[in-house]
């Protein structure tokens, strides 16, 4: 038996899925990790908690299944700021994609990027939640921590990749959310990097989603109970992975997790950029993902469950019954601003 093990690092939990030789899931386990809410719109997680969740999830797999793992692939949230020092250790907790504190420092970055023609290069207008905006907030709010940063990672799974292989890298979809990638060429845009005054050495290499970025280090193999020298595939950001797996080319799909979105794949036409929707680099070169995201989807249901004191399974059943004759009540699920 040969197993492909996929680490999916989401907003609230790490999901570990073991796929058998027939391509079907053979086992799935989950390990939750905490989020810290900060006054002013902050949303943070400790990358060490992500690693602890990975270790916990692997320990829940049968030993025979762990011994049969022949490759590892990675998926995770994007548009984070994971600041690392020169030794690859987190300088501070990661700022999540939903962390809105960078809104106060965004206008200056936006103006510089717009002056450099960013929308046609990025495929999107610069946004206040982009990783580069978060890093500018860190430089102003916590200058001592910012001075210690040697690498900024946008993908949560990028940190797992580092712990697994010792190699720093990201993928094109996650790199899109930094706000500095040339989406047609899938490289960091030197003019945009210069426009915001960023040291280009802080940005990780962008590797294809199907690139083998390294093999499992002995220390990681021991902690996870997995075979040493197991190849680790770069993988991609969560929205790209779900779009690639859920729908045929050009077909719309809806994703509902902690966050949510409507998305589709289509060939990338650089001359038509920017498009009306958010554009992400597709795992396949020459293609893009058009996506309309919400930061709170399932998270809104969780919030209501907490204030109502009800389990989500109970609420789901009641909602299904109510859907037969929907009321006029409208809930706009934007709990983070």
Tab-separated table of C-alpha atoms in Angstrom:
chain	number	residue	atom	x	y	z
A	1	UNK	CA	0.000	0.000	0.000
A	2	UNK	CA	1.227	3.468	-0.921
A	3	UNK	CA	-0.235	6.607	0.665
A	4	UNK	CA	-0.268	10.233	-0.468
A	5	UNK	CA	-0.642	12.387	2.635
A	6	UNK	CA	-2.151	15.871	2.243
A	7	UNK	CA	-1.850	18.529	4.940
A	8	UNK	CA	-4.667	21.092	4.583
A	9	UNK	CA	-3.966	23.955	6.982
A	10	UNK	CA	-7.242	25.856	7.354
A	11	UNK	CA	-8.386	28.792	9.447
A	12	UNK	CA	-9.469	26.763	12.473
A	13	UNK	CA	-7.935	23.321	12.030
A	14	UNK	CA	-5.392	21.261	10.175
A	15	UNK	CA	-7.030	18.482	8.203
A	16	UNK	CA	-4.917	15.491	7.276
A	17	UNK	CA	-6.147	13.282	4.440
A	18	UNK	CA	-4.513	10.002	3.445
A	19	UNK	CA	-5.203	8.993	-0.158
A	20	UNK	CA	-4.792	5.389	-1.271
A	21	UNK	CA	-3.455	4.098	-4.564
A	22	UNK	CA	-6.952	4.305	-6.066
A	23	UNK	CA	-6.992	8.080	-5.475
A	24	UNK	CA	-9.731	7.839	-2.848
A	25	UNK	CA	-9.453	9.110	0.739
A	26	UNK	CA	-8.498	6.237	3.015
A	27	UNK	CA	-8.486	8.203	6.287
A	28	UNK	CA	-9.080	11.781	7.434
A	29	UNK	CA	-8.222	13.314	10.784
A	30	UNK	CA	-8.383	16.853	12.123
A	31	UNK	CA	-6.484	18.833	14.748
A	32	UNK	CA	-7.684	22.270	15.750
A	33	UNK	CA	-5.464	25.273	16.438
A	34	UNK	CA	-6.387	28.535	18.207
A	35	UNK	CA	-6.883	32.056	16.830
A	36	UNK	CA	-6.279	35.174	18.894
A	37	UNK	CA	-8.475	38.208	18.201
A	38	UNK	CA	-6.779	41.560	18.814
A	39	UNK	CA	-8.630	44.863	19.359
A	40	UNK	CA	-8.636	46.926	16.198
A	41	UNK	CA	-9.310	44.036	13.828
A	42	UNK	CA	-6.326	41.798	14.524
A	43	UNK	CA	-6.477	38.051	13.853
A	44	UNK	CA	-3.364	36.090	14.757
A	45	UNK	CA	-2.168	32.507	15.001
A	46	UNK	CA	1.107	31.083	16.247
A	47	UNK	CA	2.825	29.086	13.479
A	48	UNK	CA	4.123	26.733	16.167
A	49	UNK	CA	0.483	25.802	16.823
A	50	UNK	CA	0.211	24.799	13.161
A	51	UNK	CA	3.162	22.468	13.596
A	52	UNK	CA	1.715	21.047	16.814
A	53	UNK	CA	-1.547	20.383	14.956
A	54	UNK	CA	0.396	18.556	12.228
A	55	UNK	CA	2.112	16.356	14.806
A	56	UNK	CA	-1.189	15.677	16.591
A	57	UNK	CA	-2.983	14.784	13.356
A	58	UNK	CA	-0.233	12.405	12.226
A	59	UNK	CA	-0.274	10.657	15.599
A	60	UNK	CA	-3.964	9.849	15.024
A	61	UNK	CA	-3.156	7.817	11.893
A	62	UNK	CA	-2.524	4.091	12.245
A	63	UNK	CA	1.174	3.286	12.367
A	64	UNK	CA	0.910	1.046	9.296
A	65	UNK	CA	-0.601	3.912	7.307
A	66	UNK	CA	2.128	6.321	8.399
A	67	UNK	CA	4.770	3.789	7.341
A	68	UNK	CA	3.132	3.589	3.903
A	69	UNK	CA	3.337	7.316	3.132
A	70	UNK	CA	5.283	7.801	-0.096
A	71	UNK	CA	4.646	11.523	-0.741
A	72	UNK	CA	3.280	14.613	1.005
A	73	UNK	CA	1.376	17.539	-0.522
A	74	UNK	CA	0.364	20.830	1.083
A	75	UNK	CA	-2.661	23.138	1.009
A	76	UNK	CA	-3.446	26.137	3.205
A	77	UNK	CA	-4.780	29.622	3.721
A	78	UNK	CA	-3.307	32.560	1.805
A	79	UNK	CA	-2.839	36.331	2.207
A	80	UNK	CA	-1.278	35.861	5.642
A	81	UNK	CA	1.894	37.437	6.949
A	82	UNK	CA	4.209	34.821	8.430
A	83	UNK	CA	7.355	36.778	9.403
A	84	UNK	CA	10.501	34.660	9.837
A	85	UNK	CA	13.953	35.529	11.114
A	86	UNK	CA	17.219	34.515	9.470
A	87	UNK	CA	16.999	31.064	11.089
A	88	UNK	CA	13.468	30.454	9.780
A	89	UNK	CA	11.804	30.974	13.163
A	90	UNK	CA	8.654	33.106	13.520
A	91	UNK	CA	9.489	36.605	14.712
A	92	UNK	CA	5.971	36.965	16.098
A	93	UNK	CA	2.545	35.348	15.577
A	94	UNK	CA	1.281	35.272	12.002
A	95	UNK	CA	-1.230	37.878	10.840
A	96	UNK	CA	-4.078	35.999	9.172
A	97	UNK	CA	-5.745	36.882	5.879
A	98	UNK	CA	-8.629	38.344	7.922
A	99	UNK	CA	-6.397	40.683	9.952
A	100	UNK	CA	-7.633	44.185	9.102
A	101	UNK	CA	-5.166	46.352	11.024
A	102	UNK	CA	-3.230	47.069	7.832
A	103	UNK	CA	-6.117	49.254	6.646
A	104	UNK	CA	-4.610	52.244	8.425
A	105	UNK	CA	-1.272	51.974	6.615
A	106	UNK	CA	-2.628	50.840	3.264
A	107	UNK	CA	-3.338	54.180	1.509
A	108	UNK	CA	0.346	55.086	1.096
A	109	UNK	CA	1.140	51.659	-0.392
A	110	UNK	CA	-1.928	51.773	-2.619
A	111	UNK	CA	-0.921	55.136	-4.067
A	112	UNK	CA	2.608	53.938	-4.847
A	113	UNK	CA	1.370	50.747	-6.484
A	114	UNK	CA	-1.269	52.511	-8.543
A	115	UNK	CA	1.328	54.998	-9.752
A	116	UNK	CA	3.421	52.020	-10.906
A	117	UNK	CA	0.503	50.534	-12.873
A	118	UNK	CA	-0.059	47.672	-10.431
A	119	UNK	CA	-3.581	46.486	-11.431
A	120	UNK	CA	-2.526	45.392	-14.921
A	121	UNK	CA	0.483	43.542	-13.458
A	122	UNK	CA	-1.181	41.996	-10.427
A	123	UNK	CA	-4.463	41.226	-12.152
A	124	UNK	CA	-6.144	43.023	-9.244
A	125	UNK	CA	-6.300	46.424	-7.643
A	126	UNK	CA	-4.032	46.557	-4.576
A	127	UNK	CA	-5.959	45.604	-1.433
A	128	UNK	CA	-5.613	46.464	2.264
A	129	UNK	CA	-5.426	42.782	3.226
A	130	UNK	CA	-2.537	41.971	0.865
A	131	UNK	CA	0.526	40.575	2.628
A	132	UNK	CA	2.603	43.601	1.662
A	133	UNK	CA	0.098	45.897	3.397
A	134	UNK	CA	0.298	43.742	6.525
A	135	UNK	CA	4.077	43.940	6.469
A	136	UNK	CA	3.955	47.723	6.191
A	137	UNK	CA	1.679	47.750	9.243
A	138	UNK	CA	4.226	45.604	11.097
A	139	UNK	CA	7.028	48.001	10.152
A	140	UNK	CA	5.130	50.917	11.635
A	141	UNK	CA	3.482	49.231	14.633
A	142	UNK	CA	6.312	46.900	15.687
A	143	UNK	CA	9.536	48.256	14.137
A	144	UNK	CA	11.859	46.133	16.288
A	145	UNK	CA	10.117	42.930	15.208
A	146	UNK	CA	10.065	44.073	11.573
A	147	UNK	CA	13.814	44.672	11.590
A	148	UNK	CA	14.374	41.035	12.527
A	149	UNK	CA	12.340	39.724	9.581
A	150	UNK	CA	14.395	37.930	6.935
A	151	UNK	CA	11.512	36.285	5.025
A	152	UNK	CA	7.790	36.922	4.710
A	153	UNK	CA	5.538	34.021	3.768
A	154	UNK	CA	1.940	34.468	2.543
A	155	UNK	CA	0.795	30.851	2.812
A	156	UNK	CA	0.221	28.999	6.063
A	157	UNK	CA	1.302	25.816	4.296
A	158	UNK	CA	4.564	27.552	3.340
A	159	UNK	CA	5.569	27.447	6.996
A	160	UNK	CA	4.758	23.737	7.161
A	161	UNK	CA	6.891	23.227	4.055
A	162	UNK	CA	9.797	24.905	5.818
A	163	UNK	CA	9.397	22.728	8.901
A	164	UNK	CA	9.115	19.606	6.761
A	165	UNK	CA	11.969	20.223	4.312
A	166	UNK	CA	14.023	23.184	5.520
A	167	UNK	CA	13.297	24.992	2.247
A	168	UNK	CA	11.567	28.361	1.886
A	169	UNK	CA	9.096	28.652	-0.999
A	170	UNK	CA	5.556	29.624	-1.916
A	171	UNK	CA	3.233	28.872	-4.839
A	172	UNK	CA	1.774	31.182	-7.527
A	173	UNK	CA	-1.731	31.305	-6.012
A	174	UNK	CA	-0.497	32.294	-2.567
A	175	UNK	CA	2.018	34.689	-4.114
A	176	UNK	CA	-0.860	36.467	-5.870
A	177	UNK	CA	-2.169	37.558	-2.469
A	178	UNK	CA	1.081	39.299	-1.514
A	179	UNK	CA	0.224	42.127	-3.901
A	180	UNK	CA	3.584	42.170	-5.712
A	181	UNK	CA	3.514	39.262	-8.208
A	182	UNK	CA	3.382	39.650	-11.973
A	183	UNK	CA	0.500	37.241	-12.539
A	184	UNK	CA	1.277	36.622	-16.216
A	185	UNK	CA	4.950	35.790	-15.643
A	186	UNK	CA	4.515	34.298	-12.142
A	187	UNK	CA	7.508	36.156	-10.755
A	188	UNK	CA	7.853	39.018	-8.301
A	189	UNK	CA	7.486	42.305	-10.160
A	190	UNK	CA	10.707	44.268	-9.687
A	191	UNK	CA	9.021	47.641	-10.438
A	192	UNK	CA	6.280	47.007	-7.860
A	193	UNK	CA	8.723	45.746	-5.237
A	194	UNK	CA	10.789	48.885	-5.802
A	195	UNK	CA	7.680	51.086	-5.680
A	196	UNK	CA	6.846	49.986	-2.129
A	197	UNK	CA	10.473	50.128	-0.995
A	198	UNK	CA	10.694	46.447	-0.075
A	199	UNK	CA	13.934	44.508	0.055
A	200	UNK	CA	13.346	41.779	-2.582
A	201	UNK	CA	15.364	39.336	-0.468
A	202	UNK	CA	12.399	39.196	1.933
A	203	UNK	CA	10.223	37.477	-0.666
A	204	UNK	CA	10.266	33.675	-1.000
A	205	UNK	CA	10.937	31.869	-4.290
A	206	UNK	CA	7.745	31.115	-6.258
A	207	UNK	CA	7.658	27.458	-7.311
A	208	UNK	CA	4.983	25.598	-9.301
A	209	UNK	CA	2.274	23.821	-7.337
A	210	UNK	CA	3.510	20.430	-8.542
A	211	UNK	CA	7.164	21.102	-7.702
A	212	UNK	CA	8.883	18.740	-5.273
A	213	UNK	CA	10.431	21.256	-2.921
A	214	UNK	CA	12.420	18.778	-0.891
A	215	UNK	CA	12.332	15.649	1.204
A	216	UNK	CA	11.259	15.138	4.788
A	217	UNK	CA	14.026	16.079	7.187
A	218	UNK	CA	15.003	13.529	9.860
A	219	UNK	CA	13.774	15.734	12.708
A	220	UNK	CA	10.401	16.257	11.011
A	221	UNK	CA	10.079	12.572	10.139
A	222	UNK	CA	10.711	11.627	13.748
A	223	UNK	CA	8.185	14.155	15.091
A	224	UNK	CA	5.489	13.056	12.637
A	225	UNK	CA	6.229	9.342	12.639
A	226	UNK	CA	6.679	9.332	8.846
A	227	UNK	CA	9.362	7.791	6.618
A	228	UNK	CA	12.522	9.852	6.210
A	229	UNK	CA	13.350	11.321	2.802
A	230	UNK	CA	9.655	11.309	1.808
A	231	UNK	CA	9.184	13.836	-1.065
A	232	UNK	CA	7.149	16.957	-0.267
A	233	UNK	CA	5.146	18.605	-3.064
A	234	UNK	CA	4.698	22.382	-2.879
A	235	UNK	CA	0.906	22.354	-3.342
A	236	UNK	CA	-1.054	25.587	-3.393
A	237	UNK	CA	-3.323	27.994	-1.575
A	238	UNK	CA	-6.727	26.751	-0.483
A	239	UNK	CA	-8.887	28.624	-3.005
A	240	UNK	CA	-6.740	27.395	-5.876
A	241	UNK	CA	-6.795	23.816	-4.625
A	242	UNK	CA	-10.562	23.712	-4.149
A	243	UNK	CA	-11.206	25.276	-7.569
A	244	UNK	CA	-8.830	22.883	-9.293
A	245	UNK	CA	-10.453	19.887	-7.634
A	246	UNK	CA	-14.114	20.891	-7.478
A	247	UNK	CA	-15.056	22.071	-10.954
A	248	UNK	CA	-14.288	21.626	-14.630
A	249	UNK	CA	-12.660	24.481	-16.543
A	250	UNK	CA	-14.997	27.462	-16.734
A	251	UNK	CA	-17.535	25.932	-14.351
A	252	UNK	CA	-18.605	27.917	-11.293
A	253	UNK	CA	-18.443	26.370	-7.847
A	254	UNK	CA	-19.244	27.553	-4.332
A	255	UNK	CA	-16.970	26.843	-1.389
A	256	UNK	CA	-18.160	27.190	2.204
A	257	UNK	CA	-15.634	26.806	4.981
A	258	UNK	CA	-14.616	29.278	7.682
A	259	UNK	CA	-14.512	31.714	4.772
A	260	UNK	CA	-16.271	31.208	1.453
A	261	UNK	CA	-16.203	32.063	-2.214
A	262	UNK	CA	-17.642	31.597	-5.682
A	263	UNK	CA	-14.962	30.801	-8.246
A	264	UNK	CA	-14.137	29.448	-11.687
A	265	UNK	CA	-11.068	28.699	-13.804
A	266	UNK	CA	-10.368	30.358	-17.148
A	267	UNK	CA	-7.396	31.010	-19.450
A	268	UNK	CA	-5.430	34.067	-18.405
A	269	UNK	CA	-5.539	36.968	-20.861
A	270	UNK	CA	-2.966	39.539	-19.660
A	271	UNK	CA	-4.399	42.158	-22.034
A	272	UNK	CA	-7.766	41.955	-20.233
A	273	UNK	CA	-6.395	42.625	-16.743
A	274	UNK	CA	-7.603	43.639	-14.277
A	275	UNK	CA	-10.877	41.689	-14.336
A	276	UNK	CA	-13.989	42.668	-12.327
A	277	UNK	CA	-13.354	39.897	-9.777
A	278	UNK	CA	-10.320	38.890	-7.743
A	279	UNK	CA	-7.884	37.027	-9.975
A	280	UNK	CA	-5.588	34.305	-8.615
A	281	UNK	CA	-2.868	32.406	-10.398
A	282	UNK	CA	-4.152	28.912	-11.204
A	283	UNK	CA	-2.018	25.864	-10.320
A	284	UNK	CA	-1.749	25.338	-14.099
A	285	UNK	CA	0.428	27.856	-15.947
A	286	UNK	CA	-1.437	30.093	-18.395
A	287	UNK	CA	-4.665	29.876	-16.420
A	288	UNK	CA	-6.258	31.990	-13.701
A	289	UNK	CA	-9.000	31.689	-11.112
A	290	UNK	CA	-11.685	34.343	-10.866
A	291	UNK	CA	-13.024	34.447	-7.348
A	292	UNK	CA	-15.551	36.442	-5.321
A	293	UNK	CA	-14.639	35.816	-1.674
A	294	UNK	CA	-16.219	36.383	1.749
A	295	UNK	CA	-14.049	36.370	4.863
A	296	UNK	CA	-16.848	34.833	6.941
A	297	UNK	CA	-19.054	31.977	5.789
A	298	UNK	CA	-19.015	28.974	8.095
A	299	UNK	CA	-17.458	31.278	10.663
A	300	UNK	CA	-20.752	33.201	10.731
A	301	UNK	CA	-22.633	29.986	11.519
A	302	UNK	CA	-20.137	29.247	14.281
A	303	UNK	CA	-20.641	32.728	15.710
A	304	UNK	CA	-24.413	32.301	15.746
A	305	UNK	CA	-24.071	28.865	17.318
A	306	UNK	CA	-22.020	30.338	20.153
A	307	UNK	CA	-24.453	33.128	20.955
A	308	UNK	CA	-27.449	30.784	20.573
A	309	UNK	CA	-25.860	28.015	22.611
A	310	UNK	CA	-26.654	25.444	19.925
A	311	UNK	CA	-24.619	22.817	18.107
A	312	UNK	CA	-24.057	23.402	14.392
A	313	UNK	CA	-25.679	20.072	13.516
A	314	UNK	CA	-28.885	21.212	15.245
A	315	UNK	CA	-28.782	24.593	13.515
A	316	UNK	CA	-28.197	22.923	10.138
A	317	UNK	CA	-31.263	20.739	10.601
A	318	UNK	CA	-33.397	23.719	11.591
A	319	UNK	CA	-32.084	25.751	8.652
A	320	UNK	CA	-32.907	22.924	6.251
A	321	UNK	CA	-36.490	22.873	7.542
A	322	UNK	CA	-36.763	26.666	7.319
A	323	UNK	CA	-35.494	26.648	3.727
A	324	UNK	CA	-38.731	25.004	2.581
A	325	UNK	CA	-40.436	28.358	3.225
A	326	UNK	CA	-37.621	30.930	3.619
A	327	UNK	CA	-38.380	33.911	5.876
A	328	UNK	CA	-37.668	37.479	4.812
A	329	UNK	CA	-34.892	37.849	7.380
A	330	UNK	CA	-31.548	38.686	5.766
A	331	UNK	CA	-28.135	38.175	7.374
A	332	UNK	CA	-25.096	39.760	5.768
A	333	UNK	CA	-22.268	37.493	6.936
A	334	UNK	CA	-19.428	39.966	7.307
A	335	UNK	CA	-18.236	39.709	10.881
A	336	UNK	CA	-14.719	40.996	10.172
A	337	UNK	CA	-14.183	44.491	8.827
